[in-house]
PDB file of C-alpha atoms in Angstrom:
ATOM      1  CA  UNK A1181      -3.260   1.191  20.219  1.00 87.00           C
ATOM      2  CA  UNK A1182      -2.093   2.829  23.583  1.00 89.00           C
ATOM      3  CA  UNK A1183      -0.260  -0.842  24.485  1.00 89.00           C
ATOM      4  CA  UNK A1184       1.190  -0.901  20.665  1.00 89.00           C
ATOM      5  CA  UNK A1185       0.830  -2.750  17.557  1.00 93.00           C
ATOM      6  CA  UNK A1186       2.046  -6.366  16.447  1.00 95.00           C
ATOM      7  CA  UNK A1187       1.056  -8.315  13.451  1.00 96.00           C
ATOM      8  CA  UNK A1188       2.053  -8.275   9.394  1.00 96.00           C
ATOM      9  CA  UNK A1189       2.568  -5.227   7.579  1.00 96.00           C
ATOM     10  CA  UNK A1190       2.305  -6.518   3.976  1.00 94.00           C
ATOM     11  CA  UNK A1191       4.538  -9.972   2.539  1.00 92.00           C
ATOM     12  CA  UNK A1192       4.663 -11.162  -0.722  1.00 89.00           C
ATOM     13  CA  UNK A1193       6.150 -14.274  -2.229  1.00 86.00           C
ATOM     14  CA  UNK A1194       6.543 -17.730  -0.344  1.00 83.00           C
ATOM     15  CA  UNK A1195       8.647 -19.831   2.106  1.00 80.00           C
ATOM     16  CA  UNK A1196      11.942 -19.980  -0.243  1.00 82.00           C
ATOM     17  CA  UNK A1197      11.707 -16.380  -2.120  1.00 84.00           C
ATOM     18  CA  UNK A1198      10.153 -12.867  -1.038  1.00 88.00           C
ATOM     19  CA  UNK A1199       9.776 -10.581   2.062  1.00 92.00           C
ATOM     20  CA  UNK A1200       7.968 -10.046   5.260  1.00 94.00           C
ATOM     21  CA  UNK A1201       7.404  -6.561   6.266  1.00 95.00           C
ATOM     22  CA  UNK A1202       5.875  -6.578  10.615  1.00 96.00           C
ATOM     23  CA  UNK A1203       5.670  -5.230  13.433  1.00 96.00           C
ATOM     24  CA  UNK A1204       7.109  -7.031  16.514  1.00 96.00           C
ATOM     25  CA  UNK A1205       7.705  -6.352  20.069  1.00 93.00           C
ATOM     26  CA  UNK A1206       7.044  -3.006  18.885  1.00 92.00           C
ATOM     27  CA  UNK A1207       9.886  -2.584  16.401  1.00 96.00           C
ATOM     28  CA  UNK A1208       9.186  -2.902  12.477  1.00 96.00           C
ATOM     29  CA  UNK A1209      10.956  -5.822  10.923  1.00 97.00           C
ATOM     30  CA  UNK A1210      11.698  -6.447   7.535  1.00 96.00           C
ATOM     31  CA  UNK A1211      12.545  -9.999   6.458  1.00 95.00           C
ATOM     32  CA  UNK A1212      14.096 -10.951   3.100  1.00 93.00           C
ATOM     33  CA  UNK A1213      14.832 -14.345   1.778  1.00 90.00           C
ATOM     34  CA  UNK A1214      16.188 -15.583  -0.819  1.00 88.00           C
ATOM     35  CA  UNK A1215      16.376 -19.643  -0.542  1.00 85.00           C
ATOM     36  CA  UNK A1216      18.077 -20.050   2.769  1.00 87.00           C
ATOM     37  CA  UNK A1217      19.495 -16.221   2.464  1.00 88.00           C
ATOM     38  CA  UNK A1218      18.184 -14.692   5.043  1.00 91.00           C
ATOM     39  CA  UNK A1219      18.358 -11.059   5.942  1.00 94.00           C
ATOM     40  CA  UNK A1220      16.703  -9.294   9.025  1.00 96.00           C
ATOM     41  CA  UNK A1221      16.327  -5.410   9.224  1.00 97.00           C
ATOM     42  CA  UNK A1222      15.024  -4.161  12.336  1.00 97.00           C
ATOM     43  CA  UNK A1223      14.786  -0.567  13.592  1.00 96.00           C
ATOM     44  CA  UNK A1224      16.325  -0.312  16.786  1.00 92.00           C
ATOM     45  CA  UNK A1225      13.847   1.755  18.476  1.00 92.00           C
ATOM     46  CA  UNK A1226      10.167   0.700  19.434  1.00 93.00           C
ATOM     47  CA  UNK A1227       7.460   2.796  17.712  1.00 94.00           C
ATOM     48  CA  UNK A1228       5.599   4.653  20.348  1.00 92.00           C
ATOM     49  CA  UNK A1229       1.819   4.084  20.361  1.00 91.00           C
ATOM     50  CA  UNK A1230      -0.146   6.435  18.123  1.00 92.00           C
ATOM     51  CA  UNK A1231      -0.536   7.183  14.507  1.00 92.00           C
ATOM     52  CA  UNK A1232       2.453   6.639  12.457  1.00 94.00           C
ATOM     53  CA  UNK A1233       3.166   6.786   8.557  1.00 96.00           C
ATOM     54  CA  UNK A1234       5.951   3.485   8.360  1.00 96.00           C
ATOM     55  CA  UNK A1235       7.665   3.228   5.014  1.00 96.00           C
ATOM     56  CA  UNK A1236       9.801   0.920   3.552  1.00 95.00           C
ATOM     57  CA  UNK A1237      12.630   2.033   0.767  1.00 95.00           C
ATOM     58  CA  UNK A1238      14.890  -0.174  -1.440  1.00 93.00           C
ATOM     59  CA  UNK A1239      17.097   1.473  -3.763  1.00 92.00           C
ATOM     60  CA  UNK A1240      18.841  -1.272  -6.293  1.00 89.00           C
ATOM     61  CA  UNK A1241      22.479  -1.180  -7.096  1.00 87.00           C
ATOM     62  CA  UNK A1242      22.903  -4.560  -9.307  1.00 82.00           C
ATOM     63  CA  UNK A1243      18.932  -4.248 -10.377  1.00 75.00           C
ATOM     64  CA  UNK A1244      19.198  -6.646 -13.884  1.00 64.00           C
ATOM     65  CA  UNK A1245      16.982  -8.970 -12.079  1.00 53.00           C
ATOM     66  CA  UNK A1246      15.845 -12.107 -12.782  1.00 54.00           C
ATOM     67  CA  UNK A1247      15.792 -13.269 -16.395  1.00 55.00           C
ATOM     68  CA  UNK A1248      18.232 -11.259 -17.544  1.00 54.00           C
ATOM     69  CA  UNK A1249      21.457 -11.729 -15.706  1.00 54.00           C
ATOM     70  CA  UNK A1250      22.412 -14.282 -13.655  1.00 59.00           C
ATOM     71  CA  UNK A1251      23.953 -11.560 -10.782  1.00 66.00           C
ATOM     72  CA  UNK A1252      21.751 -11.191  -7.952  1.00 72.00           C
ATOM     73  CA  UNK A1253      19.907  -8.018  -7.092  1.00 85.00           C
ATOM     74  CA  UNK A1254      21.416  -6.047  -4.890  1.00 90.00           C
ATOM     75  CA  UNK A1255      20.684  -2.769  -3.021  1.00 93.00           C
ATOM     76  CA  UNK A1256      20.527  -0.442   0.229  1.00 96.00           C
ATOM     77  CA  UNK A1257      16.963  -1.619   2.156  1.00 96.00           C
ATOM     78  CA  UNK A1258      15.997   1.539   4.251  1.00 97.00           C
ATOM     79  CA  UNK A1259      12.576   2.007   6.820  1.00 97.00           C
ATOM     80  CA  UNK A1260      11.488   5.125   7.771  1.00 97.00           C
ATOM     81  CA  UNK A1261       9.043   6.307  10.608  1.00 96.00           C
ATOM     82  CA  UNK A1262       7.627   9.822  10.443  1.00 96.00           C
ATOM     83  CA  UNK A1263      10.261  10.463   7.700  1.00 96.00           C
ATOM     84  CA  UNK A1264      13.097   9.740   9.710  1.00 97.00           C
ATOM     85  CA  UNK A1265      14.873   6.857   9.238  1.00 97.00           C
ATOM     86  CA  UNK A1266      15.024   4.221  11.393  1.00 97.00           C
ATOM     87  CA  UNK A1267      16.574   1.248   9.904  1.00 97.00           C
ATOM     88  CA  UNK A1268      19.143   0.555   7.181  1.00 97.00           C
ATOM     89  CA  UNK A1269      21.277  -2.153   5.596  1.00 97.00           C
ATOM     90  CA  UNK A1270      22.797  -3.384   2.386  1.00 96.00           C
ATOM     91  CA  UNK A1271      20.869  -6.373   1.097  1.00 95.00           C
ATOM     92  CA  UNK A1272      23.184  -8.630  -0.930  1.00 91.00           C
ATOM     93  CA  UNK A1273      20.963 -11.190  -2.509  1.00 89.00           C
ATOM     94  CA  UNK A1274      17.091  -9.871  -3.455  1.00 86.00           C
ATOM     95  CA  UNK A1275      14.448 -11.511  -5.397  1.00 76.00           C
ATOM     96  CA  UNK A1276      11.839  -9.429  -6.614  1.00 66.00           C
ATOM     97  CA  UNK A1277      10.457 -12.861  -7.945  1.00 59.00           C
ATOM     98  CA  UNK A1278      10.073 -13.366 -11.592  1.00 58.00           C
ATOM     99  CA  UNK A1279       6.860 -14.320 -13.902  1.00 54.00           C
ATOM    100  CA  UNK A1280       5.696 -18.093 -13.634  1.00 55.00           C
ATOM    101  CA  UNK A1281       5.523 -18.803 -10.323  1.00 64.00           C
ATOM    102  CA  UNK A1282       2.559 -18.441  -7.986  1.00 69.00           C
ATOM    103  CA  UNK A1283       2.664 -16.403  -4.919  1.00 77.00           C
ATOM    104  CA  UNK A1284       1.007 -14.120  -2.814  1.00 84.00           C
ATOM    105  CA  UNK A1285       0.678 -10.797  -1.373  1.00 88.00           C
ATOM    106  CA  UNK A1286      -0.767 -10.428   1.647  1.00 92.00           C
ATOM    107  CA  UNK A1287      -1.804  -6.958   3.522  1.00 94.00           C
ATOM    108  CA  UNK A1288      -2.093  -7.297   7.406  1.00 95.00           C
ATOM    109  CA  UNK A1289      -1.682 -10.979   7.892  1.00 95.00           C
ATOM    110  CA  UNK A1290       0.287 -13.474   6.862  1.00 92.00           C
ATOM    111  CA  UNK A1291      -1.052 -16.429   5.312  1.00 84.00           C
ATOM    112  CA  UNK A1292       0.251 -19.531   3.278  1.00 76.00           C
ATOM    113  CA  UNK A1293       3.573 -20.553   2.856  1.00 78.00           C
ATOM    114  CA  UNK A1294       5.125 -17.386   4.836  1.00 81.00           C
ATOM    115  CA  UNK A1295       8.513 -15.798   3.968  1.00 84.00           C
ATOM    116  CA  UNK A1296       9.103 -14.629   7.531  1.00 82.00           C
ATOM    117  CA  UNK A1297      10.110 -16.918  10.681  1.00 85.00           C
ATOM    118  CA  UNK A1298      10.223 -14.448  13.396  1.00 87.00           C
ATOM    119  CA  UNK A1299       6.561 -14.780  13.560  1.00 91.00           C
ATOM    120  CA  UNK A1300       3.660 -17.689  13.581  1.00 90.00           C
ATOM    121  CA  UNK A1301       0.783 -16.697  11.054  1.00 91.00           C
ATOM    122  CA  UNK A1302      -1.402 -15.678  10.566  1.00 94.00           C
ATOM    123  CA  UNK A1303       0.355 -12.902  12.679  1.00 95.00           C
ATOM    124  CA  UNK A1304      -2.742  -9.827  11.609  1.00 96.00           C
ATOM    125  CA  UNK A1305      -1.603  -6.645  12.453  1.00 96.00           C
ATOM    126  CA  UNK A1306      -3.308  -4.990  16.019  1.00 96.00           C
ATOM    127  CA  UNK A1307      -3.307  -1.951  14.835  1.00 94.00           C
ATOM    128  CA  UNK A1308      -5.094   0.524  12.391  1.00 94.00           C
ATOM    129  CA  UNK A1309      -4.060   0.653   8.762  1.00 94.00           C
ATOM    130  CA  UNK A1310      -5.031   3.679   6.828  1.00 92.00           C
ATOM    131  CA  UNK A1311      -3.701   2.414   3.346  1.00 92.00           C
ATOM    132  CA  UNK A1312      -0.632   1.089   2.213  1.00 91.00           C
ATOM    133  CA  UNK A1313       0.934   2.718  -0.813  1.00 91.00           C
ATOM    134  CA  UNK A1314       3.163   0.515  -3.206  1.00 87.00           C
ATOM    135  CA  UNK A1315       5.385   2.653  -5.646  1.00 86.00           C
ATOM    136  CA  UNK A1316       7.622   0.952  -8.025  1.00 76.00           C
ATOM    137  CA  UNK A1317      10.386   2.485 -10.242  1.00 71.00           C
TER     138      UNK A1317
END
């Protein structure tokens, strides 16, 4: 909208484990946590109002996981706007969260137990989203 977009992106997991991916104050956010690890990656410029294709990137280093090593997971976390990117840092402890436990993805809100605190849910996103792509490999 012409007086910008706030709200949730997409989160998945709960208060101790997963991520929170938002739009705040008109800069995209990207929350990871990890039991009380907590990273924040925000892009330092606002997005201007208007369409805009967001993406977020992480490429593993240390990518074993959970389950089968007892080293965290490790990697480069990278957002893009346009195709240009617009945040980056090296996230030391990830969990993509193993099988057994319940949890939750959520697309344009928060809701439950959220992962992020930079935000009160259910936090829905103001703006328009076309459709959010998930690609894993």
């Amino acid at each position: 909208p012409a007086q910008g977009a706030n709200g949730v992106l997409a989160t998945y997991g709960f208060r101790n484990k997963g991520f929170a991916w938002y739009v705040q104050d008109g800069r995209m956010i990207y929350e990871n946590r990890v039991g009380v690890h907590r990273d924040i990656v925000a892009s330092a410029r606002q997005l201007e109002p208007g369409r805009h294709l967001l993406r977020y990137q992480f490429a593993c280093e240390t990518c074993e996981g959970p389950g089968r090593s007892r080293k965290p997971i490790s990697g480069t976390a990278r957002m893009f706007v346009d195709g240009v990117v617009a945040a980056e840092q090296r996230l030391d402890k990830v969990n993509l969260i193993d099988g057994g436990e319940s949890v939750a993805f959520y697309i344009g809100r928060a809701g439950g137990s959220t992962v992020g605190e930079g935000y009160k849910p259910p936090f829905p996103f103001t703006g328009k989203l076309a459709r959010l792509t998930i690609v894993l490999d």
